[in-house]
Amino acid sequence: MSYGNPATLDATFAALADPTRRAILARLADGEASVGELAAPFSMSQPAISKHLKVLEKAGLVSRGRDAQRRPVRVEEKPLAEATAWLEAYRRTLEANFQRLDALLDELKSTQGR
């Protein structure tokens, strides 16, 4: 089972492992924002937020644009879509395994009742 580039998936999951980066992505789901806007709800400096953004940017999860003096940050969907496809494939596999186990347990119950 292969979905996407393994290195891309590794970078995506590593970036998503941090709660601050997940919160930044959640904020960006509402639309693009500047570093200052992203830093506002956190008790950390703009340089610290910038370090988190660099990790997200390296993973391809965000990109920075240019709008006059402003450099808005926006979510990039492709790496998240690849991670979702990878997780969904495993979910389907596990679900099929559980269904087979349920069928086997039902069969064992019915043979014990005889």
mmCIF file of C-alpha atoms in Angstrom:
data_model
loop_
_atom_site.group_PDB
_atom_site.id
_atom_site.type_symbol
_atom_site.label_atom_id
_atom_site.label_comp_id
_atom_site.label_asym_id
_atom_site.label_seq_id
_atom_site.Cartn_x
_atom_site.Cartn_y
_atom_site.Cartn_z
ATOM 1 C CA MET A 1 0.000 0.000 0.000
ATOM 2 C CA SER A 2 1.648 3.223 -1.126
ATOM 3 C CA TYR A 3 0.172 6.703 -1.000
ATOM 4 C CA GLY A 4 2.361 9.656 -1.793
ATOM 5 C CA ASN A 5 6.064 10.084 -1.312
ATOM 6 C CA PRO A 6 7.319 8.486 1.954
ATOM 7 C CA ALA A 7 9.597 11.464 2.662
ATOM 8 C CA THR A 8 6.663 13.845 2.219
ATOM 9 C CA LEU A 9 4.511 11.756 4.569
ATOM 10 C CA ASP A 10 7.325 11.672 7.143
ATOM 11 C CA ALA A 11 7.700 15.466 7.003
ATOM 12 C CA THR A 12 3.924 15.959 7.213
ATOM 13 C CA PHE A 13 3.484 13.720 10.257
ATOM 14 C CA ALA A 14 6.578 15.184 11.953
ATOM 15 C CA ALA A 15 5.216 18.707 11.445
ATOM 16 C CA LEU A 16 1.779 17.678 12.710
ATOM 17 C CA ALA A 17 3.282 16.115 15.845
ATOM 18 C CA ASP A 18 3.575 19.532 17.500
ATOM 19 C CA PRO A 19 0.395 21.051 19.019
ATOM 20 C CA THR A 20 1.468 24.609 18.201
ATOM 21 C CA ARG A 21 1.880 23.745 14.531
ATOM 22 C CA ARG A 22 -1.508 22.000 14.508
ATOM 23 C CA ALA A 23 -3.051 25.120 16.055
ATOM 24 C CA ILE A 24 -1.390 27.286 13.392
ATOM 25 C CA LEU A 25 -2.836 25.065 10.651
ATOM 26 C CA ALA A 26 -6.253 25.192 12.305
ATOM 27 C CA ARG A 27 -6.087 28.993 12.279
ATOM 28 C CA LEU A 28 -4.974 29.027 8.638
ATOM 29 C CA ALA A 29 -7.943 26.828 7.705
ATOM 30 C CA ASP A 30 -10.005 30.012 8.224
ATOM 31 C CA GLY A 31 -7.844 31.893 5.717
ATOM 32 C CA GLU A 32 -4.384 33.320 5.254
ATOM 33 C CA ALA A 33 -2.726 35.316 8.026
ATOM 34 C CA SER A 34 0.482 37.198 8.758
ATOM 35 C CA VAL A 35 3.110 35.941 11.219
ATOM 36 C CA GLY A 36 1.952 38.596 13.697
ATOM 37 C CA GLU A 37 -1.658 37.453 13.410
ATOM 38 C CA LEU A 38 -0.584 33.843 13.893
ATOM 39 C CA ALA A 39 1.551 34.718 16.929
ATOM 40 C CA ALA A 40 -1.209 36.708 18.692
ATOM 41 C CA PRO A 41 -2.996 33.833 20.497
ATOM 42 C CA PHE A 42 0.255 32.201 21.669
ATOM 43 C CA SER A 43 2.486 33.151 24.568
ATOM 44 C CA MET A 44 5.579 33.028 22.373
ATOM 45 C CA SER A 45 7.539 35.452 20.276
ATOM 46 C CA GLN A 46 7.138 36.053 16.558
ATOM 47 C CA PRO A 47 10.578 34.465 15.952
ATOM 48 C CA ALA A 48 9.370 31.304 17.726
ATOM 49 C CA ILE A 49 6.244 31.240 15.541
ATOM 50 C CA SER A 50 8.487 31.782 12.508
ATOM 51 C CA LYS A 51 10.463 28.656 13.449
ATOM 52 C CA HIS A 52 7.226 26.662 13.553
ATOM 53 C CA LEU A 53 6.248 28.135 10.189
ATOM 54 C CA LYS A 54 9.601 27.072 8.716
ATOM 55 C CA VAL A 55 8.898 23.468 9.753
ATOM 56 C CA LEU A 56 5.410 23.664 8.236
ATOM 57 C CA GLU A 57 6.801 25.290 5.091
ATOM 58 C CA LYS A 58 9.558 22.666 4.723
ATOM 59 C CA ALA A 59 6.868 19.957 4.973
ATOM 60 C CA GLY A 60 4.920 21.764 2.232
ATOM 61 C CA LEU A 61 1.957 22.350 4.545
ATOM 62 C CA VAL A 62 2.054 26.141 4.231
ATOM 63 C CA SER A 63 3.374 28.683 1.759
ATOM 64 C CA ARG A 64 4.100 32.373 2.036
ATOM 65 C CA GLY A 65 2.938 34.914 -0.463
ATOM 66 C CA ARG A 66 3.698 38.568 -0.967
ATOM 67 C CA ASP A 67 1.060 41.255 -0.701
ATOM 68 C CA ALA A 68 2.758 44.678 -0.701
ATOM 69 C CA GLN A 69 4.473 44.853 2.725
ATOM 70 C CA ARG A 70 2.612 41.817 4.055
ATOM 71 C CA ARG A 71 3.773 38.202 3.626
ATOM 72 C CA PRO A 72 0.613 36.173 4.209
ATOM 73 C CA VAL A 73 0.863 32.501 5.119
ATOM 74 C CA ARG A 74 -1.632 30.041 3.635
ATOM 75 C CA VAL A 75 -2.347 26.313 3.930
ATOM 76 C CA GLU A 76 -1.270 24.003 1.117
ATOM 77 C CA GLU A 77 -3.714 21.136 0.710
ATOM 78 C CA LYS A 78 -1.705 18.495 -1.178
ATOM 79 C CA PRO A 79 0.417 17.130 1.734
ATOM 80 C CA LEU A 80 -2.658 16.975 3.978
ATOM 81 C CA ALA A 81 -4.613 15.172 1.250
ATOM 82 C CA GLU A 82 -1.794 12.631 0.851
ATOM 83 C CA ALA A 83 -1.663 12.010 4.621
ATOM 84 C CA THR A 84 -5.447 11.636 4.717
ATOM 85 C CA ALA A 85 -5.353 9.115 1.859
ATOM 86 C CA TRP A 86 -2.643 7.143 3.658
ATOM 87 C CA LEU A 87 -4.630 7.086 6.920
ATOM 88 C CA GLU A 88 -7.859 6.206 5.112
ATOM 89 C CA ALA A 89 -6.232 3.214 3.406
ATOM 90 C CA TYR A 90 -5.119 1.871 6.782
ATOM 91 C CA ARG A 91 -8.533 2.547 8.292
ATOM 92 C CA ARG A 92 -10.190 0.482 5.531
ATOM 93 C CA THR A 93 -7.705 -2.356 6.039
ATOM 94 C CA LEU A 94 -8.252 -2.408 9.803
ATOM 95 C CA GLU A 95 -12.005 -2.230 9.376
ATOM 96 C CA ALA A 96 -11.931 -5.238 7.014
ATOM 97 C CA ASN A 97 -9.817 -7.164 9.547
ATOM 98 C CA PHE A 98 -12.301 -6.390 12.327
ATOM 99 C CA GLN A 99 -15.208 -7.499 10.133
ATOM 100 C CA ARG A 100 -13.464 -10.830 9.470
ATOM 101 C CA LEU A 101 -12.804 -11.235 13.192
ATOM 102 C CA ASP A 102 -16.469 -10.495 13.986
ATOM 103 C CA ALA A 103 -17.574 -13.100 11.433
ATOM 104 C CA LEU A 104 -15.206 -15.675 12.938
ATOM 105 C CA LEU A 105 -16.461 -14.943 16.460
ATOM 106 C CA ASP A 106 -20.074 -15.268 15.282
ATOM 107 C CA GLU A 107 -19.226 -18.588 13.654
ATOM 108 C CA LEU A 108 -17.528 -19.862 16.829
ATOM 109 C CA LYS A 109 -20.533 -18.799 18.945
ATOM 110 C CA SER A 110 -22.961 -20.617 16.641
ATOM 111 C CA THR A 111 -20.902 -23.849 16.681
ATOM 112 C CA GLN A 112 -20.644 -23.750 20.499
ATOM 113 C CA GLY A 113 -24.418 -23.424 20.803
ATOM 114 C CA ARG A 114 -24.989 -26.768 19.038
#
